[in-house]
Amino acid sequence: MSISSPNLNSLGIIAGGGHVPAEIASAVTQRGGSVYIISINEKPSRDLFAYPNSVISIGQIGRMLRLLRQNKCRSVVIAGHITRPNILKLRMDLGFFRYFRTIVSLFRGGDDCILRKIVSFFERQGFIVVGIPAVAPELVVKRGLLVGKDLASNDMQDVACGYELIQKLGSFDIGQAVVVRNKRLLAIEGVDGTDAMLGRIIMSSNTFLAASGALVKATKPGQELRIDLPTIGVTTVKACKKSGLRTIALEAEHTVIAEREQTINLANSFGISILGVQLAQNTLNSRDNIKIEASKLACLTLKTADSRHLLDACNGLMAGRIISAYATSPSIVVVRQHILAVNVGETLENFIYRATRLRQWGNTGELKRQGLLVLSSYADVTQRLPKILSDNNFAGIAIDCRRPLPTEFLKEANRLELFVLVCK
C-alpha cells in the first residue's frame, strides 16, 4: 500500500512515549501524506507538536475515536511506549463506559493477547490498523551488519542462543528481548522494558569484564506485527555499553531503530556491532514438549489454589523448565495468565519486590492477593519466603520440586494463608 493511497492520507497516529511516533509523522509527511497525532502519553515528546495533534488520557476512548473521525483518519498506526495504567487514576469519558466490556477483557492475558484486542477494537470501529513498515519503512531494520565489526563465532553463538530462547518462549507471551553471554542467559525482558532489563545487568555486572555478550531483540512467534514492534534507540545503546555488551542483534524487517543516525553513530563510537538477522519463524509449540497439567500438581497447604492459579502455575512451571536450559534456577512471577517477570540473576527478595511493583493493564492497585511465584530450585525455599510473599500480596507459590519441603516453611505458609503447589 503506497503513501498516496486514500487509506494512508490523514493517517491517525496513536502516540505513546519516545521518538518513534514523531519519526513516523516525518516519514509520512515527507512523502506528501498528512497525519493527525493523538498522544496518550502524559509527557508527550516535543517533536509531536510540529504536527496537528491532541493530548488525551488513555481512558478518554470516546474523545479518541471522535478526534480520529473529525480529522478523517481512515487508517491508524499505534506506536511508542505506553505506560500500563492504574485504572483508578485514569481520566475517563463516556466512551470508556460505553466500551467497558471490551476494556475489561484487556485485563487478562499477556501483552500480545492485549494488543490483538486493541487492534480488533479499532477495526470494529471502522479503522484500518497499519504497522510501521507500511508507513515508515525507513525506520525498520534490514538484514545485514548495520555498524561495527563482523561478529566472531562466539558472538554469533550468543545471538543464535538468544533467538532460540525467544522462539521457544513465544507461546508464553514473554518479552521480546534477552541478553546472552557465553551462551548463558543473563536477563529476560519483562513488562518494564528493555532499558530496565539492561539496568539490572548494569547493577550486577563486574565492570572490569571485557566487552562480550549480545542483546537480542525479536518479535514473538505469532505476534501481532502491526503494533509493539521491538525497538532500540540511543538509550538502549548507552545501556548496552554500560552492561559490557558488544553486540545488538535485531530481527530484520520486524524491529525499529529510533533516532537511527544518532543510534548507529553512538554504537560505532562504543565499538558495538548492530546486526539485522533474518529469522525463519518457528511453528513449534514448546508447550507440546514440556507439558504440565493441573492434575499433576499437589497442594501441600490448607489454602488451596483455584483454577486460575492452577493455570498460572502450569504456565510458569513450563516456562521455567525451558529457561532452565539457559540459566541456573530461574524464578517467575505469573499474574492473571500473564508471565509478569523472570529472574535469572537477582536475589529472590529483590525480584519479588520488583515484580510486585510492575503493573498490568487494568491493575487497580487493590489489596486483594493475586499472582504467584514459581521456583525452579529447592534451594530458594526458605522459612522467610512465605512472609516476603505475604507482605507483597502474593496468593501462593509453585515449586518444580518432588522432594519434601521443610516443615517450618509449610507451617509458615499455612499461618499466612498461602497455597504451596509442587509437581507430583
Tab-separated table of C-alpha atoms in Angstrom:
chain	number	residue	atom	x	y	z
A	1	MET	CA	0.000	0.000	0.000
A	2	SER	CA	1.585	3.345	-1.023
A	3	ILE	CA	1.542	6.555	0.924
A	4	SER	CA	-0.688	8.119	-1.732
A	5	SER	CA	-3.369	5.523	-1.080
A	6	PRO	CA	-6.564	7.023	0.387
A	7	ASN	CA	-6.132	4.770	3.402
A	8	LEU	CA	-2.841	6.449	4.322
A	9	ASN	CA	-3.841	10.050	3.750
A	10	SER	CA	-4.773	11.714	7.041
A	11	LEU	CA	-3.048	8.913	8.924
A	12	GLY	CA	-4.009	8.757	12.580
A	13	ILE	CA	-1.062	8.184	14.913
A	14	ILE	CA	-1.875	6.941	18.417
A	15	ALA	CA	1.328	8.033	20.121
A	16	GLY	CA	2.902	6.656	23.258
A	17	GLY	CA	6.261	7.808	24.577
A	18	GLY	CA	9.563	8.076	22.755
A	19	HIS	CA	10.685	9.416	19.389
A	20	VAL	CA	9.119	6.850	17.052
A	21	PRO	CA	5.658	8.497	16.636
A	22	ALA	CA	7.241	11.782	15.510
A	23	GLU	CA	9.587	9.909	13.164
A	24	ILE	CA	6.586	8.165	11.606
A	25	ALA	CA	4.896	11.540	11.128
A	26	SER	CA	8.035	12.919	9.482
A	27	ALA	CA	8.307	9.946	7.109
A	28	VAL	CA	4.644	10.210	6.082
A	29	THR	CA	4.634	13.970	5.507
A	30	GLN	CA	7.909	13.862	3.568
A	31	ARG	CA	6.146	11.576	1.108
A	32	GLY	CA	3.273	14.011	0.737
A	33	GLY	CA	0.908	12.405	3.230
A	34	SER	CA	-0.754	14.030	6.226
A	35	VAL	CA	-1.111	12.954	9.845
A	36	TYR	CA	-3.106	13.650	12.958
A	37	ILE	CA	-1.421	12.666	16.211
A	38	ILE	CA	-3.269	11.681	19.373
A	39	SER	CA	-0.803	11.486	22.243
A	40	ILE	CA	-1.851	9.218	25.103
A	41	ASN	CA	1.401	9.846	26.958
A	42	GLU	CA	1.328	12.138	29.994
A	43	LYS	CA	4.539	13.833	28.851
A	44	PRO	CA	4.451	13.845	25.032
A	45	SER	CA	7.631	14.349	23.042
A	46	ARG	CA	8.103	17.943	21.926
A	47	ASP	CA	8.631	16.664	18.384
A	48	LEU	CA	4.927	15.801	18.180
A	49	PHE	CA	3.860	19.429	18.419
A	50	ALA	CA	5.224	20.088	14.918
A	51	TYR	CA	2.142	18.248	13.599
A	52	PRO	CA	-1.622	18.565	14.142
A	53	ASN	CA	-2.191	16.875	17.485
A	54	SER	CA	-4.210	16.416	20.647
A	55	VAL	CA	-3.087	15.172	24.066
A	56	ILE	CA	-5.608	12.999	25.900
A	57	SER	CA	-5.826	10.422	28.671
A	58	ILE	CA	-5.692	6.784	27.636
A	59	GLY	CA	-9.098	6.459	29.330
A	60	GLN	CA	-10.765	9.004	27.024
A	61	ILE	CA	-11.850	6.421	24.480
A	62	GLY	CA	-14.805	8.416	23.183
A	63	ARG	CA	-12.711	11.517	22.568
A	64	MET	CA	-10.019	9.464	20.834
A	65	LEU	CA	-12.498	7.982	18.357
A	66	ARG	CA	-14.153	11.350	17.812
A	67	LEU	CA	-10.830	13.054	17.039
A	68	LEU	CA	-9.878	10.360	14.537
A	69	ARG	CA	-13.191	10.717	12.715
A	70	GLN	CA	-13.212	14.522	12.804
A	71	ASN	CA	-9.783	14.539	11.178
A	72	LYS	CA	-10.854	11.980	8.541
A	73	CYS	CA	-8.343	9.370	9.663
A	74	ARG	CA	-9.313	6.103	8.000
A	75	SER	CA	-6.022	4.408	8.832
A	76	VAL	CA	-4.343	4.287	12.228
A	77	VAL	CA	-0.850	3.356	13.395
A	78	ILE	CA	-0.142	2.746	17.093
A	79	ALA	CA	3.448	3.455	18.123
A	80	GLY	CA	5.607	4.419	21.067
A	81	HIS	CA	5.926	3.189	24.618
A	82	ILE	CA	2.657	3.086	26.554
A	83	THR	CA	2.779	3.011	30.341
A	84	ARG	CA	0.494	0.417	31.868
A	85	PRO	CA	-2.323	2.350	33.536
A	86	ASN	CA	-3.743	2.125	37.012
A	87	ILE	CA	-7.457	2.144	36.272
A	88	LEU	CA	-8.267	4.075	39.460
A	89	LYS	CA	-6.158	7.002	38.271
A	90	LEU	CA	-7.444	7.211	34.699
A	91	ARG	CA	-9.356	10.202	33.391
A	92	MET	CA	-12.315	8.562	31.687
A	93	ASP	CA	-15.104	9.752	29.425
A	94	LEU	CA	-18.442	8.264	28.415
A	95	GLY	CA	-16.740	6.292	25.647
A	96	PHE	CA	-14.779	4.384	28.270
A	97	PHE	CA	-18.011	3.165	29.855
A	98	ARG	CA	-19.684	2.561	26.504
A	99	TYR	CA	-16.940	0.071	25.632
A	100	PHE	CA	-16.451	-1.089	29.208
A	101	ARG	CA	-16.862	-4.806	28.429
A	102	THR	CA	-14.170	-4.622	25.776
A	103	ILE	CA	-11.863	-2.746	28.128
A	104	VAL	CA	-12.428	-5.264	30.931
A	105	SER	CA	-11.414	-8.040	28.520
A	106	LEU	CA	-7.985	-6.396	28.313
A	107	PHE	CA	-7.348	-7.158	31.963
A	108	ARG	CA	-6.365	-10.770	31.320
A	109	GLY	CA	-3.564	-12.309	29.330
A	110	GLY	CA	-0.136	-11.203	28.211
A	111	ASP	CA	0.961	-8.346	26.016
A	112	ASP	CA	0.226	-9.925	22.646
A	113	CYS	CA	-3.247	-11.027	23.731
A	114	ILE	CA	-3.985	-7.450	24.822
A	115	LEU	CA	-2.533	-5.904	21.671
A	116	ARG	CA	-4.619	-8.150	19.431
A	117	LYS	CA	-7.727	-6.984	21.263
A	118	ILE	CA	-6.702	-3.347	20.797
A	119	VAL	CA	-6.231	-3.855	17.050
A	120	SER	CA	-9.571	-5.663	16.842
A	121	PHE	CA	-11.287	-2.808	18.716
A	122	PHE	CA	-10.126	-0.162	16.228
A	123	GLU	CA	-11.064	-2.385	13.300
A	124	ARG	CA	-14.583	-2.806	14.668
A	125	GLN	CA	-14.834	0.988	14.797
A	126	GLY	CA	-14.169	1.078	11.045
A	127	PHE	CA	-10.467	1.985	11.045
A	128	ILE	CA	-7.668	0.240	9.176
A	129	VAL	CA	-4.806	-0.553	11.564
A	130	VAL	CA	-1.436	-0.457	9.813
A	131	GLY	CA	2.063	-1.267	11.021
A	132	ILE	CA	5.185	0.875	10.993
A	133	PRO	CA	6.709	-0.954	7.973
A	134	ALA	CA	3.700	0.095	5.857
A	135	VAL	CA	4.041	3.813	6.580
A	136	ALA	CA	7.676	4.383	7.600
A	137	PRO	CA	9.782	1.535	6.174
A	138	GLU	CA	12.987	3.540	6.680
A	139	LEU	CA	12.632	3.030	10.444
A	140	VAL	CA	12.703	-0.754	10.101
A	141	VAL	CA	15.910	-2.795	10.369
A	142	LYS	CA	17.117	-4.566	7.226
A	143	ARG	CA	19.186	-7.718	7.050
A	144	GLY	CA	22.943	-7.409	7.474
A	145	LEU	CA	25.558	-5.591	9.519
A	146	LEU	CA	24.451	-2.024	10.177
A	147	VAL	CA	27.528	-0.878	12.073
A	148	GLY	CA	30.630	-2.320	13.726
A	149	LYS	CA	32.870	-5.294	13.156
A	150	ASP	CA	31.784	-8.650	11.791
A	151	LEU	CA	30.762	-10.936	14.618
A	152	ALA	CA	33.161	-13.587	15.894
A	153	SER	CA	31.918	-17.161	16.156
A	154	ASN	CA	31.254	-16.904	19.909
A	155	ASP	CA	29.222	-13.718	19.337
A	156	MET	CA	27.143	-15.472	16.684
A	157	GLN	CA	26.576	-18.349	19.107
A	158	ASP	CA	25.227	-15.889	21.687
A	159	VAL	CA	22.914	-14.381	19.062
A	160	ALA	CA	21.684	-17.807	17.961
A	161	CYS	CA	21.110	-18.824	21.577
A	162	GLY	CA	19.072	-15.674	22.230
A	163	TYR	CA	16.858	-16.125	19.199
A	164	GLU	CA	16.343	-19.784	20.039
A	165	LEU	CA	15.095	-18.873	23.509
A	166	ILE	CA	12.742	-16.129	22.259
A	167	GLN	CA	11.274	-18.615	19.785
A	168	LYS	CA	10.803	-21.302	22.436
A	169	LEU	CA	9.112	-18.888	24.838
A	170	GLY	CA	6.845	-17.398	22.185
A	171	SER	CA	3.701	-19.227	23.234
A	172	PHE	CA	4.123	-17.917	26.795
A	173	ASP	CA	3.973	-14.294	25.584
A	174	ILE	CA	7.164	-13.313	27.411
A	175	GLY	CA	9.305	-10.290	26.420
A	176	GLN	CA	10.870	-9.552	23.067
A	177	ALA	CA	14.439	-9.205	24.324
A	178	VAL	CA	17.072	-11.301	26.072
A	179	VAL	CA	20.722	-10.814	26.981
A	180	VAL	CA	23.095	-13.737	26.434
A	181	ARG	CA	26.794	-14.042	27.273
A	182	ASN	CA	28.806	-17.196	26.565
A	183	LYS	CA	25.550	-18.976	25.647
A	184	ARG	CA	24.128	-18.352	29.122
A	185	LEU	CA	21.094	-16.204	29.767
A	186	LEU	CA	21.729	-13.028	31.787
A	187	ALA	CA	18.271	-11.455	31.603
A	188	ILE	CA	14.832	-11.609	30.004
A	189	GLU	CA	12.786	-8.505	29.273
A	190	GLY	CA	9.738	-8.027	31.494
A	191	VAL	CA	6.847	-5.608	31.240
A	192	ASP	CA	9.209	-2.828	32.370
A	193	GLY	CA	11.027	-2.992	29.035
A	194	THR	CA	14.491	-3.420	27.559
A	195	ASP	CA	16.169	-0.459	29.237
A	196	ALA	CA	15.045	-1.623	32.689
A	197	MET	CA	16.339	-5.126	31.901
A	198	LEU	CA	19.730	-3.688	30.928
A	199	GLY	CA	19.693	-1.537	34.057
A	200	ARG	CA	19.505	-4.675	36.188
A	201	ILE	CA	22.558	-6.072	34.409
A	202	ILE	CA	24.433	-2.809	34.966
A	203	MET	CA	23.689	-3.015	38.694
A	204	SER	CA	25.002	-6.582	38.913
A	205	SER	CA	27.844	-6.666	36.368
A	206	ASN	CA	31.555	-6.682	37.023
A	207	THR	CA	32.607	-3.525	35.182
A	208	PHE	CA	36.089	-4.934	34.588
A	209	LEU	CA	34.810	-7.696	32.315
A	210	ALA	CA	35.938	-7.437	28.693
A	211	ALA	CA	33.084	-6.480	26.380
A	212	SER	CA	31.160	-9.568	25.326
A	213	GLY	CA	27.644	-10.879	25.009
A	214	ALA	CA	24.616	-9.833	22.996
A	215	LEU	CA	21.321	-8.047	23.371
A	216	VAL	CA	18.908	-9.957	21.147
A	217	LYS	CA	15.530	-8.485	20.154
A	218	ALA	CA	12.829	-10.144	18.077
A	219	THR	CA	9.094	-10.461	17.747
A	220	LYS	CA	7.464	-13.382	19.483
A	221	PRO	CA	6.305	-16.207	17.180
A	222	GLY	CA	2.747	-15.478	16.071
A	223	GLN	CA	2.859	-11.906	17.402
A	224	GLU	CA	0.514	-9.242	16.003
A	225	LEU	CA	3.011	-7.372	13.800
A	226	ARG	CA	1.082	-4.131	13.350
A	227	ILE	CA	1.747	-2.966	16.883
A	228	ASP	CA	4.511	-3.096	19.516
A	229	LEU	CA	7.470	-3.946	17.278
A	230	PRO	CA	10.756	-4.345	19.180
A	231	THR	CA	12.617	-1.023	19.242
A	232	ILE	CA	16.055	0.268	20.190
A	233	GLY	CA	17.466	3.782	20.358
A	234	VAL	CA	20.194	5.930	21.847
A	235	THR	CA	19.271	4.985	25.427
A	236	THR	CA	19.496	1.283	24.564
A	237	VAL	CA	22.969	1.626	23.077
A	238	LYS	CA	24.213	3.567	26.113
A	239	ALA	CA	22.844	0.857	28.410
A	240	CYS	CA	24.493	-1.875	26.326
A	241	LYS	CA	27.825	-0.080	26.681
A	242	LYS	CA	27.421	0.145	30.460
A	243	SER	CA	26.378	-3.531	30.540
A	244	GLY	CA	29.596	-4.594	28.819
A	245	LEU	CA	27.799	-5.921	25.728
A	246	ARG	CA	29.403	-5.723	22.303
A	247	THR	CA	26.579	-6.948	20.047
A	248	ILE	CA	22.994	-5.891	19.383
A	249	ALA	CA	21.129	-8.372	17.189
A	250	LEU	CA	17.754	-7.317	15.780
A	251	GLU	CA	15.190	-9.265	13.802
A	252	ALA	CA	15.260	-7.934	10.249
A	253	GLU	CA	12.019	-6.415	8.883
A	254	HIS	CA	10.322	-6.550	12.305
A	255	THR	CA	12.476	-4.285	14.503
A	256	VAL	CA	12.639	-0.485	14.660
A	257	ILE	CA	15.589	1.829	15.332
A	258	ALA	CA	14.579	5.193	16.772
A	259	GLU	CA	16.851	8.167	16.079
A	260	ARG	CA	18.647	5.928	13.608
A	261	GLU	CA	21.590	8.162	12.697
A	262	GLN	CA	22.421	9.076	16.294
A	263	THR	CA	21.915	5.487	17.465
A	264	ILE	CA	24.198	3.980	14.826
A	265	ASN	CA	26.873	6.653	15.272
A	266	LEU	CA	26.867	6.105	19.026
A	267	ALA	CA	27.161	2.326	18.632
A	268	ASN	CA	30.089	2.859	16.281
A	269	SER	CA	31.858	5.104	18.798
A	270	PHE	CA	31.343	2.467	21.508
A	271	GLY	CA	32.597	-0.409	19.355
A	272	ILE	CA	29.187	-2.113	19.468
A	273	SER	CA	28.052	-4.065	16.414
A	274	ILE	CA	24.396	-3.850	15.338
A	275	LEU	CA	23.189	-6.680	13.138
A	276	GLY	CA	19.892	-7.333	11.360
A	277	VAL	CA	19.114	-11.067	11.324
A	278	GLN	CA	16.518	-12.724	9.103
A	279	LEU	CA	14.642	-15.337	11.109
A	280	ALA	CA	12.728	-18.375	9.983
A	281	GLN	CA	9.596	-18.316	12.143
A	282	ASN	CA	9.321	-21.298	14.435
A	283	THR	CA	5.941	-23.015	14.317
A	284	LEU	CA	6.817	-25.465	17.091
A	285	ASN	CA	4.832	-25.006	20.279
A	286	SER	CA	7.237	-25.629	23.151
A	287	ARG	CA	4.285	-26.491	25.378
A	288	ASP	CA	3.936	-29.729	23.417
A	289	ASN	CA	7.411	-30.832	24.545
A	290	ILE	CA	7.101	-29.726	28.183
A	291	LYS	CA	3.565	-30.469	29.262
A	292	ILE	CA	2.458	-29.795	32.841
A	293	GLU	CA	-1.236	-30.162	33.660
A	294	ALA	CA	-3.114	-29.106	36.786
A	295	SER	CA	-3.783	-32.757	37.611
A	296	LYS	CA	-0.021	-33.220	38.016
A	297	LEU	CA	0.189	-30.628	40.801
A	298	ALA	CA	-0.247	-31.316	44.504
A	299	CYS	CA	-1.229	-28.692	47.078
A	300	LEU	CA	0.620	-29.057	50.397
A	301	THR	CA	-1.239	-26.398	52.382
A	302	LEU	CA	-4.660	-25.769	53.897
A	303	LYS	CA	-5.145	-22.895	51.489
A	304	THR	CA	-5.922	-24.311	48.048
A	305	ALA	CA	-5.338	-22.837	44.612
A	306	ASP	CA	-8.330	-22.045	42.413
A	307	SER	CA	-8.493	-22.967	38.722
A	308	ARG	CA	-6.946	-19.663	37.621
A	309	HIS	CA	-3.966	-20.078	39.911
A	310	LEU	CA	-3.510	-23.670	38.758
A	311	LEU	CA	-3.378	-22.465	35.141
A	312	ASP	CA	-0.869	-19.771	36.085
A	313	ALA	CA	1.235	-22.360	37.923
A	314	CYS	CA	1.299	-24.707	34.929
A	315	ASN	CA	2.350	-21.913	32.574
A	316	GLY	CA	5.055	-20.692	34.934
A	317	LEU	CA	6.449	-24.170	35.571
A	318	MET	CA	6.583	-24.976	31.849
A	319	ALA	CA	8.333	-21.686	31.045
A	320	GLY	CA	10.736	-22.277	33.927
A	321	ARG	CA	11.801	-25.645	32.542
A	322	ILE	CA	12.593	-24.077	29.158
A	323	ILE	CA	14.583	-21.233	30.726
A	324	SER	CA	16.466	-23.677	32.993
A	325	ALA	CA	18.343	-24.947	29.933
A	326	TYR	CA	19.896	-21.478	29.578
A	327	ALA	CA	20.172	-20.230	33.177
A	328	THR	CA	20.518	-21.614	36.689
A	329	SER	CA	17.469	-21.622	38.971
A	330	PRO	CA	15.171	-19.126	37.233
A	331	SER	CA	12.169	-17.795	39.130
A	332	ILE	CA	8.983	-16.400	37.591
A	333	VAL	CA	6.025	-14.286	38.658
A	334	VAL	CA	2.691	-15.045	36.979
A	335	VAL	CA	-0.391	-12.852	37.392
A	336	ARG	CA	-3.745	-13.402	35.705
A	337	GLN	CA	-2.449	-15.657	32.898
A	338	HIS	CA	0.480	-13.331	32.257
A	339	ILE	CA	4.142	-14.032	32.975
A	340	LEU	CA	4.948	-10.672	34.504
A	341	ALA	CA	8.667	-11.069	35.193
A	342	VAL	CA	11.504	-13.590	35.025
A	343	ASN	CA	14.544	-13.634	37.298
A	344	VAL	CA	17.856	-15.225	36.389
A	345	GLY	CA	20.308	-13.121	38.374
A	346	GLU	CA	18.714	-11.002	41.096
A	347	THR	CA	18.327	-12.024	44.689
A	348	LEU	CA	14.923	-13.612	45.116
A	349	GLU	CA	13.766	-10.953	47.574
A	350	ASN	CA	14.701	-8.103	45.207
A	351	PHE	CA	12.968	-9.896	42.351
A	352	ILE	CA	9.738	-10.299	44.316
A	353	TYR	CA	9.838	-6.635	45.307
A	354	ARG	CA	10.386	-5.546	41.686
A	355	ALA	CA	7.713	-7.799	40.241
A	356	THR	CA	5.161	-6.621	42.791
A	357	ARG	CA	5.517	-3.069	41.549
A	358	LEU	CA	5.078	-3.858	37.885
A	359	ARG	CA	1.633	-3.027	36.583
A	360	GLN	CA	-0.598	-4.978	34.247
A	361	TRP	CA	-3.267	-3.403	32.100
A	362	GLY	CA	-6.248	-2.682	34.282
A	363	ASN	CA	-4.436	-3.223	37.570
A	364	THR	CA	-6.349	-1.228	40.145
A	365	GLY	CA	-3.681	-1.414	42.807
A	366	GLU	CA	-6.124	-3.267	45.044
A	367	LEU	CA	-5.011	-5.134	48.136
A	368	LYS	CA	-6.551	-8.434	47.043
A	369	ARG	CA	-3.906	-11.120	46.723
A	370	GLN	CA	-3.141	-12.082	43.167
A	371	GLY	CA	-0.461	-13.941	41.296
A	372	LEU	CA	2.107	-16.478	42.347
A	373	LEU	CA	5.824	-17.076	42.463
A	374	VAL	CA	7.219	-20.031	40.510
A	375	LEU	CA	10.544	-21.533	41.608
A	376	SER	CA	12.741	-23.924	39.649
A	377	SER	CA	15.022	-24.719	42.574
A	378	TYR	CA	14.540	-26.241	46.019
A	379	ALA	CA	17.486	-24.109	47.178
A	380	ASP	CA	15.301	-20.973	47.091
A	381	VAL	CA	12.845	-22.410	49.638
A	382	THR	CA	13.469	-20.667	52.957
A	383	GLN	CA	11.374	-20.090	56.059
A	384	ARG	CA	11.397	-16.329	55.340
A	385	LEU	CA	9.925	-16.744	51.866
A	386	PRO	CA	6.217	-17.057	52.849
A	387	LYS	CA	6.419	-13.809	54.852
A	388	ILE	CA	8.010	-11.973	51.920
A	389	LEU	CA	5.282	-13.224	49.587
A	390	SER	CA	2.510	-12.363	52.023
A	391	ASP	CA	3.876	-8.852	52.556
A	392	ASN	CA	3.776	-8.343	48.781
A	393	ASN	CA	0.218	-9.669	48.360
A	394	PHE	CA	1.046	-12.906	46.562
A	395	ALA	CA	-1.535	-15.673	46.647
A	396	GLY	CA	0.906	-18.568	46.689
A	397	ILE	CA	3.916	-20.368	45.290
A	398	ALA	CA	4.570	-23.229	42.862
A	399	ILE	CA	7.808	-25.199	43.092
A	400	ASP	CA	9.243	-27.530	40.449
A	401	CYS	CA	10.344	-29.969	43.110
A	402	ARG	CA	9.466	-33.512	44.154
A	403	ARG	CA	11.494	-33.701	47.359
A	404	PRO	CA	9.852	-32.986	50.742
A	405	LEU	CA	9.655	-29.317	51.692
A	406	PRO	CA	10.784	-28.107	55.136
A	407	THR	CA	8.067	-28.430	57.782
A	408	GLU	CA	8.698	-24.902	59.085
A	409	PHE	CA	8.258	-23.491	55.579
A	410	LEU	CA	4.859	-25.173	55.208
A	411	LYS	CA	3.775	-24.119	58.713
A	412	GLU	CA	4.578	-20.503	57.865
A	413	ALA	CA	2.710	-20.749	54.551
A	414	ASN	CA	-0.341	-22.113	56.391
A	415	ARG	CA	-0.150	-19.379	59.007
A	416	LEU	CA	-0.113	-16.709	56.305
A	417	GLU	CA	-2.815	-18.450	54.225
A	418	LEU	CA	-0.672	-19.021	51.161
A	419	PHE	CA	-1.030	-22.061	48.928
A	420	VAL	CA	2.018	-24.158	48.039
A	421	LEU	CA	1.953	-26.272	44.876
A	422	VAL	CA	4.516	-28.891	43.850
A	423	CYS	CA	4.799	-31.343	40.970
A	424	LYS	CA	3.594	-34.833	41.855
